[in-house]
Each structure stands twice: as C-alpha cells, then as structure tokens.
PDB file of C-alpha atoms in Angstrom:
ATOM      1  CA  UNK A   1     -27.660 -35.233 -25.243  1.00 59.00           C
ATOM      2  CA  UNK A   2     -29.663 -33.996 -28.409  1.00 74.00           C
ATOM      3  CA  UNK A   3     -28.574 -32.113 -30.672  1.00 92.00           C
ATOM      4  CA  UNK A   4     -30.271 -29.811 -33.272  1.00 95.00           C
ATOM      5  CA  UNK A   5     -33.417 -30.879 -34.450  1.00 96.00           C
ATOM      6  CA  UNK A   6     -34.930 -28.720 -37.455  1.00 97.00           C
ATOM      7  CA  UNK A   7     -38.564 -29.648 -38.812  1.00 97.00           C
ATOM      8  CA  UNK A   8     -40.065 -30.532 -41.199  1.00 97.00           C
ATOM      9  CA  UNK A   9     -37.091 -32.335 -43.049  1.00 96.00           C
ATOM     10  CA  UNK A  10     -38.902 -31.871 -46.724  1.00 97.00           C
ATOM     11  CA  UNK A  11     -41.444 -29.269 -47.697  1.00 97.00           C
ATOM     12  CA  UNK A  12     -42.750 -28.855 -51.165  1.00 98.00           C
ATOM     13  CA  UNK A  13     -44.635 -24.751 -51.613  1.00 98.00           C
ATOM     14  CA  UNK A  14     -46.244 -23.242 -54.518  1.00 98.00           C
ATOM     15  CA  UNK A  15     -44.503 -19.488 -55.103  1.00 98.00           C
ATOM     16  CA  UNK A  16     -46.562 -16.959 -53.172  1.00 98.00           C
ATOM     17  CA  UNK A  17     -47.262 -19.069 -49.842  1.00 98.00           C
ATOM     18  CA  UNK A  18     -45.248 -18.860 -46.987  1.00 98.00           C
ATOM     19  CA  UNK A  19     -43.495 -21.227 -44.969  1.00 98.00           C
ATOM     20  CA  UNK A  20     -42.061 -21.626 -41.217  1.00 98.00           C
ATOM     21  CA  UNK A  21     -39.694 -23.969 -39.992  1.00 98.00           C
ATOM     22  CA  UNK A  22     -38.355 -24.716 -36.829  1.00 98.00           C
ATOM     23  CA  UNK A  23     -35.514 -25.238 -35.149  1.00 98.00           C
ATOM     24  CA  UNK A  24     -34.899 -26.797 -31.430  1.00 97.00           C
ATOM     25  CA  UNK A  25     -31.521 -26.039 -30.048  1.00 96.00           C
ATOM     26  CA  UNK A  26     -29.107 -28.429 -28.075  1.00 95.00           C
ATOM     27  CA  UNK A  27     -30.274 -27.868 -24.247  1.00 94.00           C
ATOM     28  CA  UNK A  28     -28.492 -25.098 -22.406  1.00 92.00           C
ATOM     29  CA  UNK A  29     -27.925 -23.375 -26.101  1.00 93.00           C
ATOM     30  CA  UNK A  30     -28.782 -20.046 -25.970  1.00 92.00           C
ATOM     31  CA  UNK A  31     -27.946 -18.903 -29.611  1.00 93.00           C
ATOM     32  CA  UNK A  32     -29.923 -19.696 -32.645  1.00 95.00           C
ATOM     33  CA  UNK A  33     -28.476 -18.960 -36.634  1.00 95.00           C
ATOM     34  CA  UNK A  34     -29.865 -19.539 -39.345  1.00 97.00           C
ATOM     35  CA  UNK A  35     -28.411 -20.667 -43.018  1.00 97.00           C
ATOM     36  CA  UNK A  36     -29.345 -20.612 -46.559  1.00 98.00           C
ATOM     37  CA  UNK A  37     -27.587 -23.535 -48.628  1.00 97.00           C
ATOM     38  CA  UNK A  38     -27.884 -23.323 -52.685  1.00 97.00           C
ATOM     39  CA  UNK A  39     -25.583 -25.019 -55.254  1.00 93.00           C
ATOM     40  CA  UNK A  40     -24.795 -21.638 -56.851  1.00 91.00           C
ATOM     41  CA  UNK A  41     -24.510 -19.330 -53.434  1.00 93.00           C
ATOM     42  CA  UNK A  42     -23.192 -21.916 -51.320  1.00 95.00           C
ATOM     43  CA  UNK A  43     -23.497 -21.280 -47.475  1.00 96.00           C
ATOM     44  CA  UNK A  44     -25.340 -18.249 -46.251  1.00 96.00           C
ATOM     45  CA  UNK A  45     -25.832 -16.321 -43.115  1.00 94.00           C
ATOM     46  CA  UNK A  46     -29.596 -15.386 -42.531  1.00 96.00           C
ATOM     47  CA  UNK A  47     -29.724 -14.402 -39.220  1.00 93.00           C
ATOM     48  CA  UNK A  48     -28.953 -15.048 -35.496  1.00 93.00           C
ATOM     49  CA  UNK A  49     -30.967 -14.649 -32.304  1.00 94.00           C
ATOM     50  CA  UNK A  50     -29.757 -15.233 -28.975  1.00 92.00           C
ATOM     51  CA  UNK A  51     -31.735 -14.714 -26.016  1.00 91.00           C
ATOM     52  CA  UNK A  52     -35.441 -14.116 -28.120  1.00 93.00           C
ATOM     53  CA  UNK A  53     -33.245 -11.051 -29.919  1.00 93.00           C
ATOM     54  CA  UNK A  54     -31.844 -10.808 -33.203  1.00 92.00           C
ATOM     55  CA  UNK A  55     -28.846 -10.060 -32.924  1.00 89.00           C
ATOM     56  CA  UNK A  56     -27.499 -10.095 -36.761  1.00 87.00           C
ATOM     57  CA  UNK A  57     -29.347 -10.396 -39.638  1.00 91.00           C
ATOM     58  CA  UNK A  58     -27.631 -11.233 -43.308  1.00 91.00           C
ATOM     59  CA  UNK A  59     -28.135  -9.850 -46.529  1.00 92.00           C
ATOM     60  CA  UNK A  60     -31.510 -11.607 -47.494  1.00 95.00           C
ATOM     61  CA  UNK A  61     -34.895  -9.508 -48.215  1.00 96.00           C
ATOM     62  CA  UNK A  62     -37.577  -8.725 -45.467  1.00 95.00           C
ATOM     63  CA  UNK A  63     -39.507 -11.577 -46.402  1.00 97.00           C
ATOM     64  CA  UNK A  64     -37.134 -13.785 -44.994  1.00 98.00           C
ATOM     65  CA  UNK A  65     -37.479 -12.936 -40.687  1.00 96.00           C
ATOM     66  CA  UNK A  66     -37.708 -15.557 -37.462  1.00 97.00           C
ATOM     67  CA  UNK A  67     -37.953 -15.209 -33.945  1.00 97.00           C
ATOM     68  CA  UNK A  68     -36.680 -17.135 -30.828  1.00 97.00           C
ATOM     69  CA  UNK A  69     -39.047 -18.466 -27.927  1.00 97.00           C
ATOM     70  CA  UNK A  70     -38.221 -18.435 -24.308  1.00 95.00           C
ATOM     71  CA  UNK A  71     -37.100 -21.798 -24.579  1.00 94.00           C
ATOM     72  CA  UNK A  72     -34.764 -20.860 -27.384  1.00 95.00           C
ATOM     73  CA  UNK A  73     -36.351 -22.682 -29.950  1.00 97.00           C
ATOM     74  CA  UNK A  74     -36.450 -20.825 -33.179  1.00 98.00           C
ATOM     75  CA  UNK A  75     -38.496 -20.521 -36.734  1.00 98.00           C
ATOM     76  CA  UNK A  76     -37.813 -19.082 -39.576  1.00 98.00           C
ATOM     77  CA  UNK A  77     -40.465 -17.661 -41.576  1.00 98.00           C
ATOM     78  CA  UNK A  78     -40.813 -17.138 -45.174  1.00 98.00           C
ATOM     79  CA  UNK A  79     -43.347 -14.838 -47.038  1.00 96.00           C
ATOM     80  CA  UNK A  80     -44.326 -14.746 -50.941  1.00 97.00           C
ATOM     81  CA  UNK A  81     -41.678 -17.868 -51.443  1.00 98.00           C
ATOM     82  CA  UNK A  82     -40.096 -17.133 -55.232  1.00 98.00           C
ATOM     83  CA  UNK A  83     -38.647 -20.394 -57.100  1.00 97.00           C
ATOM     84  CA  UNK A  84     -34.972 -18.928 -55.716  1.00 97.00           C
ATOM     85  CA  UNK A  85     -35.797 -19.776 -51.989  1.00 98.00           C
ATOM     86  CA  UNK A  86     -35.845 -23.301 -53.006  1.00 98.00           C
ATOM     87  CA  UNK A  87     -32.517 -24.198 -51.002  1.00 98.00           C
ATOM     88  CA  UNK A  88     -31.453 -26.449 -47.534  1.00 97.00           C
ATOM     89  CA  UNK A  89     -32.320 -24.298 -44.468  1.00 98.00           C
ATOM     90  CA  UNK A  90     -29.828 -25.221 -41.993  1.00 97.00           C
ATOM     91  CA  UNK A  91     -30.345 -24.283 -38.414  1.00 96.00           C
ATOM     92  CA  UNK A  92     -26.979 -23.924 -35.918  1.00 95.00           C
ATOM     93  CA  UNK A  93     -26.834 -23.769 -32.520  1.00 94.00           C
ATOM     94  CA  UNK A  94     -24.266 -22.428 -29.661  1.00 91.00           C
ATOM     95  CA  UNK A  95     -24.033 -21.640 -26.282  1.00 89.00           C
ATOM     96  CA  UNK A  96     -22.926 -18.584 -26.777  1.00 82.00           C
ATOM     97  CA  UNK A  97     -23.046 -15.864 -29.794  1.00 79.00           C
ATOM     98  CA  UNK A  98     -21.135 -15.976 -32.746  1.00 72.00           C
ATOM     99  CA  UNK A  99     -19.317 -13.392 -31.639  1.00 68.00           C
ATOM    100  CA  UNK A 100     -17.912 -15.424 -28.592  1.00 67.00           C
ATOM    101  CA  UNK A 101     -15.259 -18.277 -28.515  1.00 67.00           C
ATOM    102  CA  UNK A 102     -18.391 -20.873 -29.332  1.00 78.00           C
ATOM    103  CA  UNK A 103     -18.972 -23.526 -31.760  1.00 85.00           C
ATOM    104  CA  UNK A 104     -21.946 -23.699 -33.669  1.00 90.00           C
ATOM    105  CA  UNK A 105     -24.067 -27.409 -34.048  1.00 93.00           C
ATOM    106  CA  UNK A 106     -26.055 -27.800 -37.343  1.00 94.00           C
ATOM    107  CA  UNK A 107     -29.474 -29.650 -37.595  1.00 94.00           C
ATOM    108  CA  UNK A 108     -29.554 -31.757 -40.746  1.00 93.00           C
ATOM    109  CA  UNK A 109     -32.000 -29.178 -42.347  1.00 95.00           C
ATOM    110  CA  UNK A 110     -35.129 -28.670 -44.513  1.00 97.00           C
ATOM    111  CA  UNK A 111     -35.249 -29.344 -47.757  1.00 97.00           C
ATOM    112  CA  UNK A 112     -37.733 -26.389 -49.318  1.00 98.00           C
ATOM    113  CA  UNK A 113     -38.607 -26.513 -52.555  1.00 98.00           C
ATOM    114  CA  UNK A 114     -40.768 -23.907 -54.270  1.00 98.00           C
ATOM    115  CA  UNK A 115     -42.822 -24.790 -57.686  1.00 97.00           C
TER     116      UNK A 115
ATOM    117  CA  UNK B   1     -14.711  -8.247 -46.203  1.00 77.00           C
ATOM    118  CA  UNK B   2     -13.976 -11.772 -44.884  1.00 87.00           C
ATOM    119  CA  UNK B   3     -13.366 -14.531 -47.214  1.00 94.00           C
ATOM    120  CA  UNK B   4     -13.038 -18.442 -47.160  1.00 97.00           C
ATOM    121  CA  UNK B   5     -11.687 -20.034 -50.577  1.00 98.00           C
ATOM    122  CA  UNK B   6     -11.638 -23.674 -51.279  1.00 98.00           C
ATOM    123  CA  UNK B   7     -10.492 -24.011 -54.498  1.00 96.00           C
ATOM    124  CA  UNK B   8     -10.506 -27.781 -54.892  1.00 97.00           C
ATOM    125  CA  UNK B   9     -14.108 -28.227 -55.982  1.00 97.00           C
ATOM    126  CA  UNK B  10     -13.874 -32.180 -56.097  1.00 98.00           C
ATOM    127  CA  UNK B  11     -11.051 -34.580 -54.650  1.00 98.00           C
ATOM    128  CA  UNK B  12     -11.215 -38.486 -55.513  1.00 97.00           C
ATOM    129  CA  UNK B  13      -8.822 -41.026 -54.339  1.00 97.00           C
ATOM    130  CA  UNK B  14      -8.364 -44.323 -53.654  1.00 97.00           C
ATOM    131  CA  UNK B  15      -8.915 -45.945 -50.265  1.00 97.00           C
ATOM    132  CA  UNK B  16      -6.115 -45.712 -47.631  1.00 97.00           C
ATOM    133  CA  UNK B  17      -4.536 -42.661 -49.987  1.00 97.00           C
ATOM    134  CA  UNK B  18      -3.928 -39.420 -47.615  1.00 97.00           C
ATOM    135  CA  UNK B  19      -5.672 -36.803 -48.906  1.00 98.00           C
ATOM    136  CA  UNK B  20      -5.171 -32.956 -48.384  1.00 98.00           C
ATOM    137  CA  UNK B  21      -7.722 -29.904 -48.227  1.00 98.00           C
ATOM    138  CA  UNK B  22      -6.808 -26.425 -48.187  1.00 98.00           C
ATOM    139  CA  UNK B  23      -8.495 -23.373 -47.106  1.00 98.00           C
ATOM    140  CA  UNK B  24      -7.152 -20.093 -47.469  1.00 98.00           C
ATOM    141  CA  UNK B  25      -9.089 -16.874 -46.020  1.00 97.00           C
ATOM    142  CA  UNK B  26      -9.235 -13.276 -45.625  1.00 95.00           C
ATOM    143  CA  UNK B  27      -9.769 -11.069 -43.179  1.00 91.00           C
ATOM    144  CA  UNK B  28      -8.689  -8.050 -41.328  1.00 88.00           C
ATOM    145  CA  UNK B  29      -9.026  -8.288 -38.740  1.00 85.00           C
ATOM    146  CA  UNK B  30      -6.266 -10.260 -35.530  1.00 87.00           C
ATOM    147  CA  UNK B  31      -8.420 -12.318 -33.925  1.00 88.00           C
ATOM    148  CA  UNK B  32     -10.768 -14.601 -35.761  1.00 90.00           C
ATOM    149  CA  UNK B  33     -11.781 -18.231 -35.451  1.00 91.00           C
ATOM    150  CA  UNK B  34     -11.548 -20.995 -38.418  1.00 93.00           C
ATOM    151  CA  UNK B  35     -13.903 -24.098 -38.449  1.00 94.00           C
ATOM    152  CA  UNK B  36     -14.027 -26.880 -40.634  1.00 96.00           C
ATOM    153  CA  UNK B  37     -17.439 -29.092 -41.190  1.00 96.00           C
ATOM    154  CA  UNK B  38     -18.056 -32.176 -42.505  1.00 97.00           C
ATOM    155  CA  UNK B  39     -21.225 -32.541 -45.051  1.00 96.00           C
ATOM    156  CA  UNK B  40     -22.330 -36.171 -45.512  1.00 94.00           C
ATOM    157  CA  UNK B  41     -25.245 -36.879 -48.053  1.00 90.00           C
ATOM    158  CA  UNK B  42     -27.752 -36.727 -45.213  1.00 88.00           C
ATOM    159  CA  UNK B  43     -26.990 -32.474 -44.858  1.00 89.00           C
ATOM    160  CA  UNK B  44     -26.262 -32.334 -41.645  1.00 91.00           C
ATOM    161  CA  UNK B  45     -22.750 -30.174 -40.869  1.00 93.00           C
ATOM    162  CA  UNK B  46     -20.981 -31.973 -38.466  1.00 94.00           C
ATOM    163  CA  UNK B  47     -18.740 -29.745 -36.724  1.00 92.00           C
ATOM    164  CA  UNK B  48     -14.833 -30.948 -36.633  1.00 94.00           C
ATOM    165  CA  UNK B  49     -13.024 -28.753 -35.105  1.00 91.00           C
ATOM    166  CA  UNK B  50     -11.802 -24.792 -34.213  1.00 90.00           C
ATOM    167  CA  UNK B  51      -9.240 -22.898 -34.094  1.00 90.00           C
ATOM    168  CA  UNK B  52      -8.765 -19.657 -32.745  1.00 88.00           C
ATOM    169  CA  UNK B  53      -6.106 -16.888 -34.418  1.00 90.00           C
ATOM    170  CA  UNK B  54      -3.560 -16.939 -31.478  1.00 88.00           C
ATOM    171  CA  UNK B  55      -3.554 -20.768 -31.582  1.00 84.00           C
ATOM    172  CA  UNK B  56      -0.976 -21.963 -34.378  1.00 81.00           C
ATOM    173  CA  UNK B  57      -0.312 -25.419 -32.896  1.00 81.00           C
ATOM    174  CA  UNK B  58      -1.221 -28.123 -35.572  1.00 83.00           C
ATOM    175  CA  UNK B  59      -3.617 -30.469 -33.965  1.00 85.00           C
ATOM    176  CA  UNK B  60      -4.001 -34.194 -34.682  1.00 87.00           C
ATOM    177  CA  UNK B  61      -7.176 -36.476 -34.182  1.00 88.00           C
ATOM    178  CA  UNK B  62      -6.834 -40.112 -35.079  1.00 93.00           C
ATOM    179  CA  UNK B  63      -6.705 -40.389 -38.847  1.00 95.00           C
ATOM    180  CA  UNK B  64      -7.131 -36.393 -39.059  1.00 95.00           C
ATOM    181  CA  UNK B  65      -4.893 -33.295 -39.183  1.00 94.00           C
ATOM    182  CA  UNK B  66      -4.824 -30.138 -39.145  1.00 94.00           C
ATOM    183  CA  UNK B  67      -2.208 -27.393 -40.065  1.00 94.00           C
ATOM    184  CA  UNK B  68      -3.009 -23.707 -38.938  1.00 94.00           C
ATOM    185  CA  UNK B  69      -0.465 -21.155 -40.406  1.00 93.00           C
ATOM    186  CA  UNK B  70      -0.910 -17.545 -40.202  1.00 92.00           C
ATOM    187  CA  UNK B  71       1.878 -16.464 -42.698  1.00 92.00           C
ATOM    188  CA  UNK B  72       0.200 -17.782 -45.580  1.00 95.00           C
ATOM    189  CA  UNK B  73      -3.621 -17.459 -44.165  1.00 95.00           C
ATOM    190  CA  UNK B  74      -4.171 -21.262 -44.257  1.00 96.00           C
ATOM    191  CA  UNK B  75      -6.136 -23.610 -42.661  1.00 96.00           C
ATOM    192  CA  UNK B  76      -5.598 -27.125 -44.408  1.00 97.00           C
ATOM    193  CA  UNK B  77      -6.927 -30.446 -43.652  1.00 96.00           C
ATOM    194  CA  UNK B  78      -5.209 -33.685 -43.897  1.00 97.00           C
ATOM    195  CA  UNK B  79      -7.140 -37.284 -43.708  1.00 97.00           C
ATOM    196  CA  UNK B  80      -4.533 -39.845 -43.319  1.00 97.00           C
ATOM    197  CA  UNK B  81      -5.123 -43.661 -44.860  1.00 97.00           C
ATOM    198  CA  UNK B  82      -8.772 -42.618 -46.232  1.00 97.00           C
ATOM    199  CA  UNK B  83     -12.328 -44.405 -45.790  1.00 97.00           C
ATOM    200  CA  UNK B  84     -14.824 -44.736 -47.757  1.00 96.00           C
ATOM    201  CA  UNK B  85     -17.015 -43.315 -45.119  1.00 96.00           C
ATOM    202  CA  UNK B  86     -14.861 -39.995 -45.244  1.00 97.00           C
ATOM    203  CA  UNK B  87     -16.780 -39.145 -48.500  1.00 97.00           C
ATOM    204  CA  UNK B  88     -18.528 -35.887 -48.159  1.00 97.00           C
ATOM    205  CA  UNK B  89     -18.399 -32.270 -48.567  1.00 98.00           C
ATOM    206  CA  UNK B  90     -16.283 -30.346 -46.343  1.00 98.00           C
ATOM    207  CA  UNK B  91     -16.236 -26.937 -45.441  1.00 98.00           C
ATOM    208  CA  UNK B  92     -14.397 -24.670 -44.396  1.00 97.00           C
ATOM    209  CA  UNK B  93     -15.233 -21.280 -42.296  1.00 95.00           C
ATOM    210  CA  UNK B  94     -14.416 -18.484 -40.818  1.00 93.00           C
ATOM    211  CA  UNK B  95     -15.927 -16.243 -37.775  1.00 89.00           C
ATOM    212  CA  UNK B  96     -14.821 -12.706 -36.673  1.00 82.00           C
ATOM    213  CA  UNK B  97     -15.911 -11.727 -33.417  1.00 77.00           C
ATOM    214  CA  UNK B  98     -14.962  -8.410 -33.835  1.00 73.00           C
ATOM    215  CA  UNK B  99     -18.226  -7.402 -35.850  1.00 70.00           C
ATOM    216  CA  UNK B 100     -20.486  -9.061 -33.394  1.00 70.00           C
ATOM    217  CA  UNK B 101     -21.006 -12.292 -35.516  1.00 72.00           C
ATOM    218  CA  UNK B 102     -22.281  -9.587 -38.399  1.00 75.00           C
ATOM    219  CA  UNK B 103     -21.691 -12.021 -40.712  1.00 78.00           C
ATOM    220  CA  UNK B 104     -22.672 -15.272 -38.794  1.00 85.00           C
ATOM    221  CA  UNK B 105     -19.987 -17.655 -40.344  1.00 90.00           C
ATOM    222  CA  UNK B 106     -18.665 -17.430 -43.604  1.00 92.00           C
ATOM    223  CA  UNK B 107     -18.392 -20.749 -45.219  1.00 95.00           C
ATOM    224  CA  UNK B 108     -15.716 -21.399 -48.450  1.00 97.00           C
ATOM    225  CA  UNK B 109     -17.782 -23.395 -51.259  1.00 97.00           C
ATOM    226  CA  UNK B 110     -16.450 -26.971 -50.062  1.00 97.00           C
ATOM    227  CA  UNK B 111     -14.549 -29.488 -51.305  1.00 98.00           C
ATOM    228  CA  UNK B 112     -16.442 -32.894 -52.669  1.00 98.00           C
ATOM    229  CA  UNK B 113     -14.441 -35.593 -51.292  1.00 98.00           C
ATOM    230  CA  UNK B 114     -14.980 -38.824 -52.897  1.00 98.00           C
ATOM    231  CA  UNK B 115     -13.153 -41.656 -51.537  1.00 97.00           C
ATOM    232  CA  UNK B 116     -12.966 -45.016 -54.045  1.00 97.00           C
ATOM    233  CA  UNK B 117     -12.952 -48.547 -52.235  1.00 95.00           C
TER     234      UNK B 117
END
C-alpha cells in the first residue's frame, strides 16, 4: 500500500511568488491536513479538508489556503511567499477526520525555501 | 488551550542504554487522544502509536514502551537496549475531538535522540 506522497520534495522561491504543493493521500483516505514545520515554531496546524471541504483551518494568514480534489488529493497554495514561510510542509493523511478515533500518516514533506 | 511539553530538548546515550521520553500535556477537556512520531533525518513522521483518554493500559512493542497515566497528564516513552538507528526526533501530540480537530494536532517541540555506537 502507498502511503503519503507530497511533491516536489525541494523548492527554492524568490519572496513575492507563489507556490503549490501537493499532496496524494494513502488510498481509501478521505482526510487531508496540512503542517508547517520551523526550528523556532515547531509543528503547526494549517488546515484540514476532508471530503473537498475545509473543515479547520489554523492560525496562518489568508495567503496560506488549499483545496482537496475528488480523488482526495490535496495542494496547498502559497501567495506573496515572505522569507518566514521558508519551513518543511508536511502533508498527513487519515481515514477519517481529526476529530474521529483516526491516525494521521505524514508524507516526508517539502522543503520550501524563500530568498 | 491544549498543550504538549517535551522538555528534554536533546537525549544522547550509549548503545544498548534504555532511554526515557516524557511528554506531559494539557487539556480540558475528558476525552482526547495522544500520539507519538518518530522524525528521522529524511522528515518524514512516522506514526508510532495512539492512545485514547479512557485507555490507561501501558502498551509494549518489541524494544518500545509506553506508559499512559492520567494522574500526572503523562505520556512517556521508553526504548529499551537502544540502536543506533533509533536516532531521531520524536514527537509527541495531542488531538481533541471535542473541537472538531480545531486545532489539527498539537505537536510538543520533540526530543533529539541521539544514540552513540
């Protein structure tokens, strides 16, 4: 069985651009979240969809926002990239919501780094 | 507000040592689940296992361990006769169902496990 598969692994962006990645789900996974990893924040919740609707959405500005396909795949989009959004984006997947009894499958990330 | 705190930044030991990492969290609320990732240089979080609130068995798996207890809002993590290849970060987390995954998980800010041949 696969598991998560996030691409690209390694993207270098100038600040302003934008950026999408993308995240394929284990099969039969129906839930998609999203995470922010940084040396000085740690681990943070960006957002979850399940079912092509976000369901939850951290505390992160409106230029970070994704969407979910039919097949559940997932990207993550992010507008006017500042030097902070440099960080591993680390995509999770579950067969249920968070909010259920489920456990959540990473991808090994992208590295994004912003010049 | 839910909280995960791993205060051992960085553990190293020698080989075949047993090494312990705690987790303490906060939350409100009575029924929560508790995770605990592994990190390896590669960056993918490999899952490990869960525990739900009502579930204060300790649960064993080969050379790892795990002791749930409520009173004292642990979760802590034993690896018995250490490898090498158990160097990584680990994490710990916490989920509370209550909110509607609100918060997603909320990871503790991991423990560097370095494990000396």
């Amino acid at each position: 069985k696969a598991g998560v598969t996030q691409t690209p692994r390694y993207l270098i962006k100038t600040r302003g651009q934008q950026v999408t990645l993308s995240c394929s789900p284990i099969s039969g996974h129906r839930s998609v979240s999203w995470y922010q990893q940084t040396p000085g924040q740690g681990l943070q919740f960006l957002f979850e969809y399940f079912s092509e609707t976000q369901r939850n959405k951290g505390n992160f500005p409106g230029r970070f926002s994704g969407r979910q396909f039919s097949n559940s795949r997932s990207e993550m989009n992010v507008s006017t990239l500042e030097l902070g959004d440099s960080a591993l984006y680390l995509c999770a997947s579950s067969l249920e919501t968070l909010s259920a009894n489920t456990e959540a499958f990473f991808g090994q990330g992208t590295r994004l780094t912003v010049v | 507000a839910q909280k995960v705190t791993q205060a051992q930044t960085e553990i190293s030991v020698v080989e075949k040592e047993d090494v312990t990492l705690d987790c303490v969290y906060e939350t409100r609320d009575t029924t929560y689940y508790l995770f605990w990732y592994k990190q390896p240089p590669s960056g993918e979080l490999v899952f490990l296992i869960r525990r739900n609130s009502f579930d204060e068995q300790n649960e064993i798996s080969g050379r790892y361990s795990w002791n749930f207890q409520k009173s004292t809002s642990s979760f802590n993590f034993t690896i018995t006769a250490s490898q090498v290849v158990d160097s990584a970060v680990y994490f710990c987390a916490l989920s509370d169902p209550s909110r509607g995954g609100a918060d997603g998980l909320t990871f503790g800010k991991g423990t560097h496990l370095i494990i000396q041949p």
